[in-house]
Coordinates of C-alpha atoms and ligand atoms in Angstrom, one line a residue:
X1 CA 119.3 104.0 102.8
X2 CA 121.5 105.0 99.9
X3 CA 120.7 101.8 98.1
X4 CA 118.0 103.3 96.0
X5 CA 120.0 106.3 95.0
X6 CA 123.1 104.2 94.0
X7 CA 120.9 101.9 92.0
X8 CA 119.1 104.7 90.3
X9 CA 122.4 106.4 89.3
X10 CA 123.9 103.1 88.0
X11 CA 120.7 102.5 85.9
X12 CA 121.1 106.0 84.4
X13 CA 124.6 105.2 83.5
X14 CA 123.7 102.0 82.0
X15 CA 120.9 103.7 79.9
X16 CA 123.2 106.3 78.6
X17 CA 126.0 103.8 77.8
X18 CA 123.5 101.9 75.8
X19 CA 122.2 105.0 73.9
X20 CA 125.9 105.4 73.1
X21 CA 126.0 101.9 71.7
X22 CA 128.6 100.6 74.3
X23 CA 128.6 96.8 74.7
X24 CA 128.8 94.8 77.9
X25 CA 129.4 97.8 80.4
X26 CA 125.7 98.6 80.6
X27 CA 124.9 95.0 81.7
X28 CA 127.4 95.2 84.5
X29 CA 125.9 98.4 85.8
X30 CA 122.5 97.1 85.6
X31 CA 123.3 93.9 87.4
X32 CA 125.0 95.9 90.2
X33 CA 121.9 98.2 90.4
X34 CA 119.6 95.3 90.7
X35 CA 121.7 93.7 93.3
X36 CA 122.0 96.8 95.4
X37 CA 118.4 97.7 95.2
X38 CA 117.1 94.2 96.2
X39 CA 119.6 93.6 99.0
X40 CA 118.5 94.0 102.5
X41 CA 121.6 95.4 104.1
X42 CA 122.5 99.2 103.8
X43 CA 125.0 99.7 101.2
X44 CA 126.5 102.4 103.4
X45 CA 127.4 99.8 106.1
X46 CA 129.3 97.8 103.5
X47 CA 131.1 101.0 102.6
X48 CA 132.0 101.7 106.2
X49 CA 133.1 98.2 106.8
X50 CA 135.1 98.0 103.6
X51 CA 133.1 95.0 102.3
X52 CA 131.7 96.4 99.1
X53 CA 133.5 93.8 97.0
X54 CA 131.8 91.1 98.9
X55 CA 128.7 91.9 97.2
X56 CA 127.9 89.7 94.2
X57 CA 128.5 91.6 90.9
X58 CA 130.7 94.3 92.4
X59 CA 134.1 94.6 91.1
X60 CA 136.8 97.2 91.6
X61 CA 135.5 99.8 89.1
X62 CA 132.0 99.7 90.4
X63 CA 133.2 99.7 94.1
X64 CA 134.9 103.1 93.3
X65 CA 131.8 104.5 91.9
X66 CA 129.7 103.5 95.0
X67 CA 132.3 105.0 97.2
X68 CA 132.1 108.3 95.2
X69 CA 128.4 108.3 95.3
X70 CA 128.4 107.8 99.1
X71 CA 130.9 110.5 99.6
X72 CA 129.8 113.1 97.2
X73 CA 126.1 112.3 96.6
X74 CA 126.8 112.3 92.8
X75 CA 128.8 110.6 90.1
X76 CA 131.2 112.3 87.9
X77 CA 131.1 109.7 85.2
X78 CA 127.4 110.1 85.0
X79 CA 127.7 113.9 84.5
X80 CA 130.2 113.3 81.8
X81 CA 128.0 110.9 80.0
X82 CA 125.2 113.4 80.2
X83 CA 127.4 116.0 78.7
X84 CA 128.3 113.9 75.7
X85 CA 124.7 113.2 74.9
X86 CA 121.6 115.4 75.0
X87 CA 120.6 115.6 78.7
X88 CA 116.9 115.3 77.7
X89 CA 117.4 111.8 76.6
X90 CA 117.1 110.6 80.2
X91 CA 113.6 112.1 80.3
X92 CA 112.8 110.4 77.0
X93 CA 113.7 107.1 78.5
X94 CA 111.3 107.7 81.4
X95 CA 108.5 107.2 79.0
X96 CA 107.2 103.7 79.8
X97 CA 107.6 102.3 76.3
X98 CA 110.9 103.7 75.6
X99 CA 114.1 102.1 76.5
X100 CA 117.7 102.9 75.6
X101 CA 117.6 101.1 72.3
X102 CA 114.5 103.0 71.2
X103 CA 115.8 106.3 72.5
X104 CA 119.0 105.7 70.5
X105 CA 117.0 105.1 67.4
X106 CA 114.7 108.1 67.9
X107 CA 117.8 110.3 68.5
X108 CA 119.7 109.1 65.4
X109 CA 116.8 108.9 62.9
X110 CA 114.5 111.6 64.2
X111 CA 116.8 113.9 66.2
X112 CA 114.7 113.4 69.2
X113 CA 116.7 115.0 72.1
X114 CA 114.1 115.5 74.8
X115 CA 110.5 115.2 75.7
X116 CA 109.4 118.1 73.6
X117 CA 110.9 116.8 70.4
X118 CA 109.7 113.4 71.2
X119 CA 106.1 114.8 71.4
X120 CA 106.5 116.7 68.2
X121 CA 107.6 113.7 66.3
X122 CA 104.9 111.5 67.7
X123 CA 102.2 114.1 67.0
X124 CA 103.5 114.4 63.4
X125 CA 103.1 110.7 63.0
X126 CA 106.8 110.2 62.1
X127 CA 107.5 107.7 64.9
X128 CA 105.1 105.1 63.5
X129 CA 107.1 105.1 60.3
X130 CA 110.4 103.9 62.0
X131 CA 111.1 100.2 61.8
X132 CA 109.9 98.4 64.9
X133 CA 107.8 101.1 66.2
X134 CA 104.2 101.1 64.7
X135 CA 101.1 103.0 65.4
X136 CA 100.2 101.5 68.7
X137 CA 103.7 102.3 70.0
X138 CA 103.3 105.9 68.8
X139 CA 99.9 106.2 70.7
X140 CA 101.5 104.7 73.8
X141 CA 104.3 107.2 73.6
X142 CA 101.9 110.0 73.5
X143 CA 100.0 108.7 76.5
X144 CA 103.3 108.2 78.3
X145 CA 104.3 111.9 77.7
X146 CA 101.0 113.0 79.0
X147 CA 101.4 111.1 82.3
X148 CA 104.9 112.6 82.7
X149 CA 103.5 116.0 82.0
X150 CA 100.9 115.4 84.7
X151 CA 103.4 114.5 87.3
X152 CA 106.0 117.1 86.2
X153 CA 106.8 119.5 89.1
X154 CA 104.6 117.5 91.4
X155 CA 105.6 115.4 94.4
X156 CA 104.4 112.2 96.1
X157 CA 102.8 112.5 99.5
X158 CA 105.5 110.9 101.5
X159 CA 108.0 113.5 100.1
X160 CA 105.6 116.3 101.2
X161 CA 103.4 115.6 104.1
X162 CA 106.3 114.9 106.7
X163 CA 108.0 117.9 105.4
X164 CA 105.0 120.2 105.7
X165 CA 104.3 119.0 109.1
X166 CA 107.8 119.7 110.2
X167 CA 107.5 123.3 108.9
X168 CA 104.2 123.7 110.8
X169 CA 105.5 122.4 114.0
X170 CA 108.4 124.8 113.6
X171 CA 106.3 128.0 113.3
X172 CA 103.5 126.7 115.5
X173 CA 104.8 128.3 118.7
X174 CA 104.7 131.7 117.0
X175 CA 101.2 131.4 115.6
X176 CA 97.8 131.9 117.0
X177 CA 96.2 129.7 114.4
X178 CA 97.9 127.6 111.9
X179 CA 96.5 125.2 109.2
X180 CA 97.4 123.4 106.1
X181 CA 95.7 124.6 103.0
X182 CA 95.7 123.8 99.2
X183 CA 96.1 120.2 97.9
X184 CA 97.8 119.3 101.0
X185 CA 94.8 119.8 103.1
X186 CA 92.7 118.0 100.4
X187 CA 95.3 115.2 100.4
X188 CA 95.5 115.1 96.7
X189 CA 97.5 112.1 95.5
X190 CA 100.4 114.4 94.3
X191 CA 101.2 117.9 95.6
X192 CA 102.5 120.9 93.6
X193 CA 103.5 123.1 96.4
X194 CA 102.9 123.3 100.2
X195 CA 100.4 125.9 101.4
X196 CA 100.2 127.0 105.0
X197 CA 98.0 129.5 106.5
X198 CA 98.6 131.3 109.8
X199 CA 97.5 134.3 111.9
X200 CA 99.7 137.0 113.4
X201 CA 102.3 138.1 114.2
X202 CA 103.1 138.5 110.5
X203 CA 106.8 139.6 110.7
X204 CA 107.7 137.2 113.4
X205 CA 106.1 134.3 111.7
X206 CA 107.7 135.0 108.2
X207 CA 111.1 135.4 109.9
X208 CA 110.7 132.1 111.8
X209 CA 109.6 130.4 108.7
X210 CA 112.6 131.2 106.5
X211 CA 115.0 130.3 109.3
X212 CA 114.1 126.6 109.3
X213 CA 117.1 124.5 108.3
X214 CA 115.4 122.9 105.4
X215 CA 114.8 126.3 103.6
X216 CA 117.3 126.4 100.8
X217 CA 116.1 129.6 99.1
X218 CA 113.7 132.4 99.9
X219 CA 111.8 133.0 96.6
X220 CA 109.3 135.8 97.6
X221 CA 109.2 137.7 100.8
X222 CA 106.0 139.7 100.5
X223 CA 103.8 141.4 103.1
X224 CA 101.2 138.6 103.5
X225 CA 103.0 135.7 101.6
X226 CA 106.4 134.3 101.8
X227 CA 107.5 131.6 99.4
X228 CA 110.5 129.4 99.9
X229 CA 112.2 126.5 98.3
X230 CA 112.8 123.6 100.6
X231 CA 115.2 120.7 100.4
X232 CA 114.2 118.3 97.6
X233 CA 113.0 121.3 95.5
X234 CA 109.7 121.7 97.0
X235 CA 108.1 125.0 97.4
X236 CA 106.2 126.1 100.3
X237 CA 104.0 129.3 100.7
X238 CA 103.2 130.7 104.1
X239 CA 100.3 133.2 104.2
X240 CA 99.6 135.3 107.3
X241 CA 96.1 136.7 107.5
X242 CA 93.9 138.6 110.0
X243 CA 92.1 136.5 112.5
X244 CA 88.8 137.8 111.2
X245 CA 89.5 136.5 107.8
X246 CA 91.2 133.3 108.8
X247 CA 88.2 131.0 107.9
X248 CA 87.5 132.6 104.6
X249 CA 91.2 132.6 103.6
X250 CA 91.3 128.9 104.6
X251 CA 88.3 128.1 102.5
X252 CA 89.7 130.1 99.6
X253 CA 93.2 128.7 99.6
X254 CA 92.1 125.1 100.3
X255 CA 90.5 125.0 96.8
X256 CA 90.1 123.1 94.6
X257 CA 89.4 125.8 92.2
X258 CA 86.7 123.6 90.7
X259 CA 85.1 123.5 94.1
X260 CA 85.5 127.3 94.9
X261 CA 83.9 128.4 91.6
X262 CA 80.4 127.0 92.2
X263 CA 80.6 128.0 95.8
X264 CA 81.2 131.6 94.9
X265 CA 78.3 131.4 92.5
X266 CA 76.0 130.1 95.3
X267 CA 77.1 133.1 97.4
X268 CA 76.2 135.5 94.6
X269 CA 72.7 133.8 94.1
X270 CA 72.1 134.4 97.7
X271 CA 73.1 138.1 97.5
X272 CA 76.6 137.8 98.9
X273 CA 80.3 138.1 97.8
X274 CA 82.7 135.5 98.8
X275 CA 86.5 136.0 98.7
X276 CA 89.5 135.2 100.8
X277 CA 88.7 138.2 103.1
X278 CA 85.3 137.0 104.0
X279 CA 81.6 136.7 103.1
X280 CA 80.0 140.1 102.4
X281 CA 76.5 141.4 101.8
X282 CA 76.5 142.5 98.2
X283 CA 74.4 145.6 98.6
X284 CA 76.6 147.4 101.3
X285 CA 79.7 145.2 101.4
X286 CA 79.0 144.5 105.1
X287 CA 81.0 141.6 106.3
X288 CA 78.7 138.7 107.4
X289 CA 81.4 136.3 108.5
X290 CA 85.0 135.2 107.8
X291 CA 86.6 134.0 111.1
X292 CA 85.5 130.5 110.9
X293 CA 85.3 128.4 107.8
X294 CA 82.4 126.4 109.0
X295 CA 80.2 129.6 109.4
X296 CA 80.8 130.3 105.8
X297 CA 79.4 127.0 104.5
X298 CA 76.5 127.5 107.0
X299 CA 75.5 130.8 105.8
X300 CA 75.4 129.6 102.2
X301 CA 73.0 126.8 103.3
X302 CA 75.6 123.9 103.2
X303 CA 77.0 121.4 105.7
X304 CA 80.6 121.9 106.3
X305 CA 82.4 120.0 103.7
X306 CA 85.5 118.0 104.7
X307 CA 88.5 119.2 102.5
X308 CA 89.2 115.8 101.0
X309 CA 85.8 116.0 99.2
X310 CA 86.3 119.6 97.7
X311 CA 86.9 118.5 94.1
X312 CA 83.4 119.3 92.7
X313 CA 82.4 115.7 92.5
X314 CA 79.0 116.2 93.9
X315 CA 79.9 117.3 97.3
X316 CA 78.2 120.7 97.1
X317 CA 74.8 119.1 96.1
X318 CA 75.3 116.6 98.9
X319 CA 76.1 119.4 101.4
X320 CA 72.9 121.3 100.4
X321 CA 70.8 118.2 101.0
X322 CA 72.5 117.1 104.2
X323 CA 73.7 114.0 102.6
X324 CA 77.5 114.2 103.0
X325 CA 79.1 110.8 103.9
X326 CA 80.2 110.3 107.5
X327 CA 83.8 109.8 106.5
X328 CA 86.0 107.1 107.9
X329 CA 88.0 108.5 110.7
X330 CA 91.7 108.7 110.9
X331 CA 92.1 106.7 114.0
X332 CA 89.6 103.9 113.1
X333 CA 92.1 101.5 111.6
X334 CA 92.6 98.3 113.6
X335 CA 95.2 96.7 111.4
X336 CA 97.3 96.7 108.3
X337 CA 96.4 94.2 105.6
X338 CA 99.5 94.0 103.4
X339 CA 103.0 93.8 104.5
X340 CA 106.1 91.8 103.5
X341 CA 108.7 90.1 105.8
X342 CA 112.2 89.1 105.0
X343 CA 110.7 85.7 103.9
X344 CA 110.2 87.5 100.6
X345 CA 111.4 91.0 99.7
X346 CA 110.7 92.7 103.0
X347 CA 113.5 94.0 105.1
X348 CA 112.4 92.9 108.5
X349 CA 111.6 89.8 110.4
X350 CA 108.0 88.7 111.1
X351 CA 108.6 89.6 114.7
X352 CA 109.9 93.0 114.0
X353 CA 107.0 93.9 111.6
X354 CA 104.6 92.6 114.2
X355 CA 106.1 94.7 117.0
X356 CA 106.1 97.8 114.9
X357 CA 102.4 97.2 114.1
X358 CA 101.8 96.7 117.8
X359 CA 103.4 99.9 118.7
X360 CA 101.0 101.5 116.3
X361 CA 98.1 100.2 118.5
X362 CA 96.9 97.7 115.9
X363 CA 94.9 94.7 116.9
X364 CA 96.2 92.7 113.9
X365 CA 98.7 92.7 111.1
X366 CA 98.7 90.5 107.9
X367 CA 102.1 89.3 106.8
X368 CA 101.4 88.7 103.1
X369 CA 104.7 87.7 101.4
X370 CA 104.9 87.0 97.7
X371 CA 104.5 83.6 96.2
X372 CA 107.1 81.7 94.4
X373 CA 106.4 82.7 90.9
X374 CA 107.5 86.1 91.7
X375 CA 111.3 85.2 91.7
X376 CA 112.4 88.8 91.7
X377 CA 110.8 89.3 95.0
X378 CA 112.1 86.0 96.5
X379 CA 108.6 84.5 96.6
X380 CA 107.6 81.7 99.0
X381 CA 107.0 78.0 98.1
X382 CA 104.6 75.8 100.2
X383 CA 107.5 74.6 102.2
X384 CA 108.7 78.2 102.9
X385 CA 105.2 79.0 104.1
X386 CA 105.2 76.1 106.5
X387 CA 108.6 77.3 107.8
X388 CA 107.4 80.9 108.2
X389 CA 104.4 79.7 110.2
X390 CA 106.8 78.8 113.2
X391 CA 107.9 82.5 113.2
X392 CA 104.3 83.7 113.0
X393 CA 103.4 81.4 115.9
X394 CA 106.2 82.7 117.9
X395 CA 105.2 86.3 117.3
X396 CA 101.8 85.5 118.3
X397 CA 102.8 83.9 121.6
X398 CA 105.1 86.8 122.3
X399 CA 103.0 89.9 121.4
X400 CA 99.4 91.0 122.1
X401 CA 98.9 91.8 118.5
X402 CA 97.6 89.1 116.2
X403 CA 99.7 88.2 113.2
X404 CA 97.7 86.9 110.4
X405 CA 99.4 84.4 108.2
X406 CA 99.0 85.6 104.6
X407 CA 100.3 85.7 101.1
X408 CA 100.2 87.9 98.0
X409 CA 99.8 85.2 95.5
X410 CA 100.6 86.0 91.9
X411 CA 97.9 85.7 89.3
X412 CA 99.4 84.1 86.3
X413 CA 98.8 85.0 82.7
X414 CA 96.0 82.7 82.3
X415 CA 94.2 83.6 85.6
X416 CA 95.4 80.6 87.5
X417 CA 97.1 81.2 90.9
X418 CA 100.6 80.6 91.6
X419 CA 100.0 78.3 94.7
X420 CA 98.1 75.3 95.3
X421 CA 94.5 75.7 96.8
X422 CA 95.2 73.5 99.8
X423 CA 98.0 75.8 101.0
X424 CA 95.9 79.0 100.2
X425 CA 93.0 77.6 102.1
X426 CA 95.1 77.0 105.2
X427 CA 96.3 80.6 105.4
X428 CA 94.4 83.3 107.3
X429 CA 94.2 85.7 104.5
X430 CA 95.0 85.6 100.7
X431 CA 95.8 88.6 98.6
X432 CA 95.9 88.1 94.8
X433 CA 97.7 90.4 92.5
X434 CA 98.9 91.0 89.0
X435 CA 102.8 91.5 88.7
X436 CA 103.4 90.6 85.1
X437 CA 102.0 90.5 81.7
X438 CA 100.8 94.1 82.0
X439 CA 100.4 94.5 78.1
X440 CA 97.4 92.4 77.6
X441 CA 94.4 93.7 75.7
X442 CA 91.5 94.9 78.0
X443 CA 89.3 92.1 77.5
X444 CA 91.9 89.5 78.1
X445 CA 93.2 91.2 81.2
X446 CA 89.7 91.6 82.6
X447 CA 89.1 87.9 82.0
X448 CA 92.3 86.9 83.6
X449 CA 91.4 88.7 86.8
X450 CA 87.9 87.5 86.8
X451 CA 89.1 83.9 86.5
X452 CA 91.4 84.4 89.4
X453 CA 88.4 85.8 91.5
X454 CA 86.3 82.8 90.5
X455 CA 88.7 80.4 92.1
X456 CA 87.1 81.6 95.4
X457 CA 90.5 81.6 97.1
X458 CA 91.3 85.3 97.0
X459 CA 90.1 87.5 99.9
X460 CA 91.6 90.8 98.7
X461 CA 92.6 91.9 95.2
X462 CA 95.9 94.1 95.8
X463 CA 96.8 97.1 93.9
X464 CA 94.0 96.5 91.4
X465 CA 95.1 98.5 88.3
X466 CA 98.9 98.2 88.7
X467 CA 99.5 101.8 88.2
X468 CA 102.6 103.6 89.6
X469 CA 102.3 107.3 89.9
X470 CA 104.5 109.0 87.3
X471 CA 106.1 105.8 86.3
X472 CA 103.6 103.4 84.7
X473 CA 100.0 103.7 83.7
X474 CA 97.4 101.2 84.8
X475 CA 97.1 98.0 82.7
X476 CA 94.2 98.0 80.4
X477 CA 91.3 96.6 82.4
X478 CA 87.5 97.2 82.8
X479 CA 87.2 98.6 86.3
X480 CA 83.5 98.1 86.2
X481 CA 83.6 94.5 85.2
X482 CA 86.4 93.8 87.7
X483 CA 84.4 95.4 90.6
X484 CA 81.2 93.5 89.6
X485 CA 83.2 90.2 89.4
X486 CA 84.8 91.0 92.9
X487 CA 81.2 91.6 94.2
X488 CA 80.0 88.2 92.9
X489 CA 83.0 86.3 94.2
X490 CA 83.2 88.0 97.7
X491 CA 86.6 89.6 96.9
X492 CA 87.5 92.8 98.5
X493 CA 89.4 95.5 96.7
X494 CA 92.5 97.0 98.2
X495 CA 93.5 100.6 98.4
X496 CA 97.2 100.2 98.5
X497 CA 98.5 102.9 100.7
X498 CA 102.0 103.1 99.3
X499 CA 102.3 106.8 98.1
X500 CA 103.5 105.8 94.6
X501 CA 100.5 103.5 94.2
X502 CA 97.4 104.7 95.9
X503 CA 95.7 102.0 94.0
X504 CA 92.6 101.8 93.7
X505 CA 92.5 105.7 93.3
X506 CA 89.8 107.7 94.9
X507 CA 87.6 107.6 92.0
X508 CA 87.7 103.9 91.4
X509 CA 87.4 103.2 95.2
X510 CA 84.3 105.3 95.1
X511 CA 82.9 103.2 92.2
X512 CA 83.7 100.0 94.2
X513 CA 81.8 101.3 97.2
X514 CA 78.9 102.3 95.1
X515 CA 78.8 98.8 93.6
X516 CA 78.8 97.1 97.0
X517 CA 82.4 95.9 97.3
X518 CA 84.3 96.2 100.5
X519 CA 87.6 98.1 100.7
X520 CA 90.8 96.9 102.4
X521 CA 93.8 99.2 103.2
X522 CA 97.4 97.8 103.2
X523 CA 100.5 99.7 103.2
X524 CA 102.5 97.0 101.2
X525 CA 105.3 97.6 103.7
X526 CA 108.7 96.4 102.8
X527 CA 110.3 98.0 105.8
X528 CA 109.2 99.3 109.2
X529 CA 108.9 102.9 108.1
X530 CA 106.5 101.9 105.4
X531 CA 103.9 101.0 108.0
X532 CA 103.5 104.8 108.4
X533 CA 101.9 104.9 104.9
X534 CA 98.6 103.9 106.3
X535 CA 97.4 107.5 106.5
X536 CA 97.7 108.0 102.8
X537 CA 95.4 105.0 102.4
X538 CA 92.9 106.5 104.9
X539 CA 93.2 109.8 103.0
X540 CA 92.4 108.1 99.7
X541 CA 89.5 106.3 101.3
X542 CA 88.1 109.7 102.5
X543 CA 88.6 111.2 99.1
X544 CA 86.6 108.2 97.8
X545 CA 83.8 109.1 100.2
X546 CA 84.1 105.9 102.2
X547 CA 82.7 105.5 105.6
X548 CA 83.8 103.2 108.4
X549 CA 81.4 100.5 107.2
X550 CA 83.1 100.4 103.7
X551 CA 86.6 99.6 105.0
X552 CA 87.4 96.2 106.5
X553 CA 90.3 97.5 108.5
X554 CA 87.9 99.2 110.9
X555 CA 86.5 95.8 112.0
X556 CA 87.7 94.0 115.1
X557 CA 89.8 90.9 114.6
X558 CA 86.8 88.7 115.4
X559 CA 84.7 90.6 112.7
X560 CA 87.5 90.4 110.2
X561 CA 87.9 86.6 110.7
X562 CA 84.3 86.1 110.0
X563 CA 84.5 88.1 106.8
X564 CA 87.6 86.2 105.7
X565 CA 85.9 82.9 106.3
X566 CA 82.7 83.9 104.6
X567 CA 84.6 85.1 101.5
Ligands
LIG1 P1 98.9 122.1 93.9 O1 99.7 123.0 94.7 O2 99.1 122.2 92.4 O3 99.0 120.6 94.4 O4 97.4 122.4 94.1 P2 96.7 123.5 95.1 O5 95.3 123.2 95.1 O6 97.4 123.5 96.4 O7 96.8 124.9 94.2 P3 97.8 126.1 94.6 O8 98.8 125.9 95.4 O9 98.1 126.7 93.3 O10 96.6 127.1 95.2 C1 96.1 126.8 96.5 C2 94.6 127.1 96.6 O11 94.3 128.4 96.4 C3 93.9 126.4 95.4 O12 93.5 125.1 95.7 C4 92.7 127.3 95.3 C5 93.3 128.6 95.6 N1 93.6 129.5 94.4 C6 94.8 129.9 94.1 N2 94.7 130.6 93.0 C7 93.5 130.7 92.8 C8 92.8 131.4 91.6 O13 93.4 132.0 90.7 N3 91.4 131.3 91.6 C9 90.8 130.5 92.6 N4 89.4 130.4 92.4 N5 91.4 129.9 93.6 C10 92.7 130.0 93.6
LIG2 CA1 99.5 123.9 96.8
LIG3 CA1 100.6 127.5 96.4
LIG4 ZN1 102.3 93.4 94.9

């Protein structure tokens, strides 16, 4: 779908026009962007059928721009605007608290032209002196810059994992052994670059690697390591090692560094030396082992540690004491507990979503459309829900999978739910979520959420912190109090598997488990392909040390229903 890209370009145009102080036009671009982003049809289809003008808010000028974007993948007009203004202002506007108006002011009064100058001015305390800014905004700007720095040069899992797997499949026939390494193998929530490790034949492998159609540039072609830049600007490193060292190289290049450093110390304490070539006796450098990763851990007196745990968060101690968790398996998921149909802002019918879920081998799928209050997402009223029920029943008649009738009910500012209790009680499953008023103080926000839990109507709290990776920080909330209230009110916490959310994150989900709260996985699918996101949720659960028993999606339908009823 080009919709997202077109919308993004139009928003950038609107931003820059506003910084320039142009009237009216920005609003037209924004309106078109909103429409195109939310519409269900592919903009390309309209283009091909010549029906762009039939879309609300699209006149002749914007029609031409859409055609240009579809044909050339870019927009000359945007490039011109970028040349008239400092290009870095686009980055400045990515800071959550800075819109075009603030950017204009910062540019005109403080000569802010990019993130660097913005940071300088904020650190010097000059921003708080500007009219309409203040100390709190200045602090938030600094936090926002920090968030952008953290994500800079990094990629979301859905951009990287499928690409890495494609590369691996491509070279696999030439390799004896091949594995993912680095953050990819640890399933970190964002990935800097792709690391792949393989054994022999070196030359053949490297050659095959660089010939893949998605390789845009070869950066380094060394003896043991080849680095390339792939489509989308993602870098991939292929290292080819001896079979005798494959295990130790895999251990070394999987990281994280924070895990490897104490591990090497343990080796030293036991009279060894550990590096990417193997485990060696210190006194005579005799190689003890190196072929298999598992043997290295064993020699050091540790159980083998699953890569997802290798972050130096207590896994080494646990491995020494035989107390590692028995992590939830990749294929234990019996259903998806958050998805949207075209009754709200999803792209597919109930039946289509259910069929796709059935193809995945699930026992159940929850359709959890938004509630009415969320008008931007076309939320459902009580009447809509009754209507939707017919479709759900039809799907249940037609398919083997069980479709659960659900809702993602909006939690209002004061903690009340955006739907009457009678309707909620009739549904199979109720997700509660915060979609507005992100800027409340911590205590107020926490109390709002607690109040919602105390209604006793919510089964699962969806995307509990509201963060979007690289886009928006979590709202201010006490995680611990929220978790405890969930525990007291029988509310489960979601790990939202959408790669830009992964919310709860692994640390918070681990805390939820430790405090006795059950975790639920949901992809938040708005289109069929999003149902594939489940594995990012499972990965996050594994990084959170969760076992099957901690995750409700491992339960059979019968058991799930019992839990939902009790809650
Ligand atoms: P990324 O790519 O930023 O998402 O994170 P990683 O963990 O994949 O980091 P990367 O690609 O720089 O290196 C892959 C692994 O190799 C890393 O997790 C640990 C290991 N490694 C790389 N350089 C060093 C180093 O200088 N010292 C140590 N101890 N380990 C290293
Ligand atoms: Ca890496
Ligand atoms: Ca690397
Ligand atoms: Zn939501």
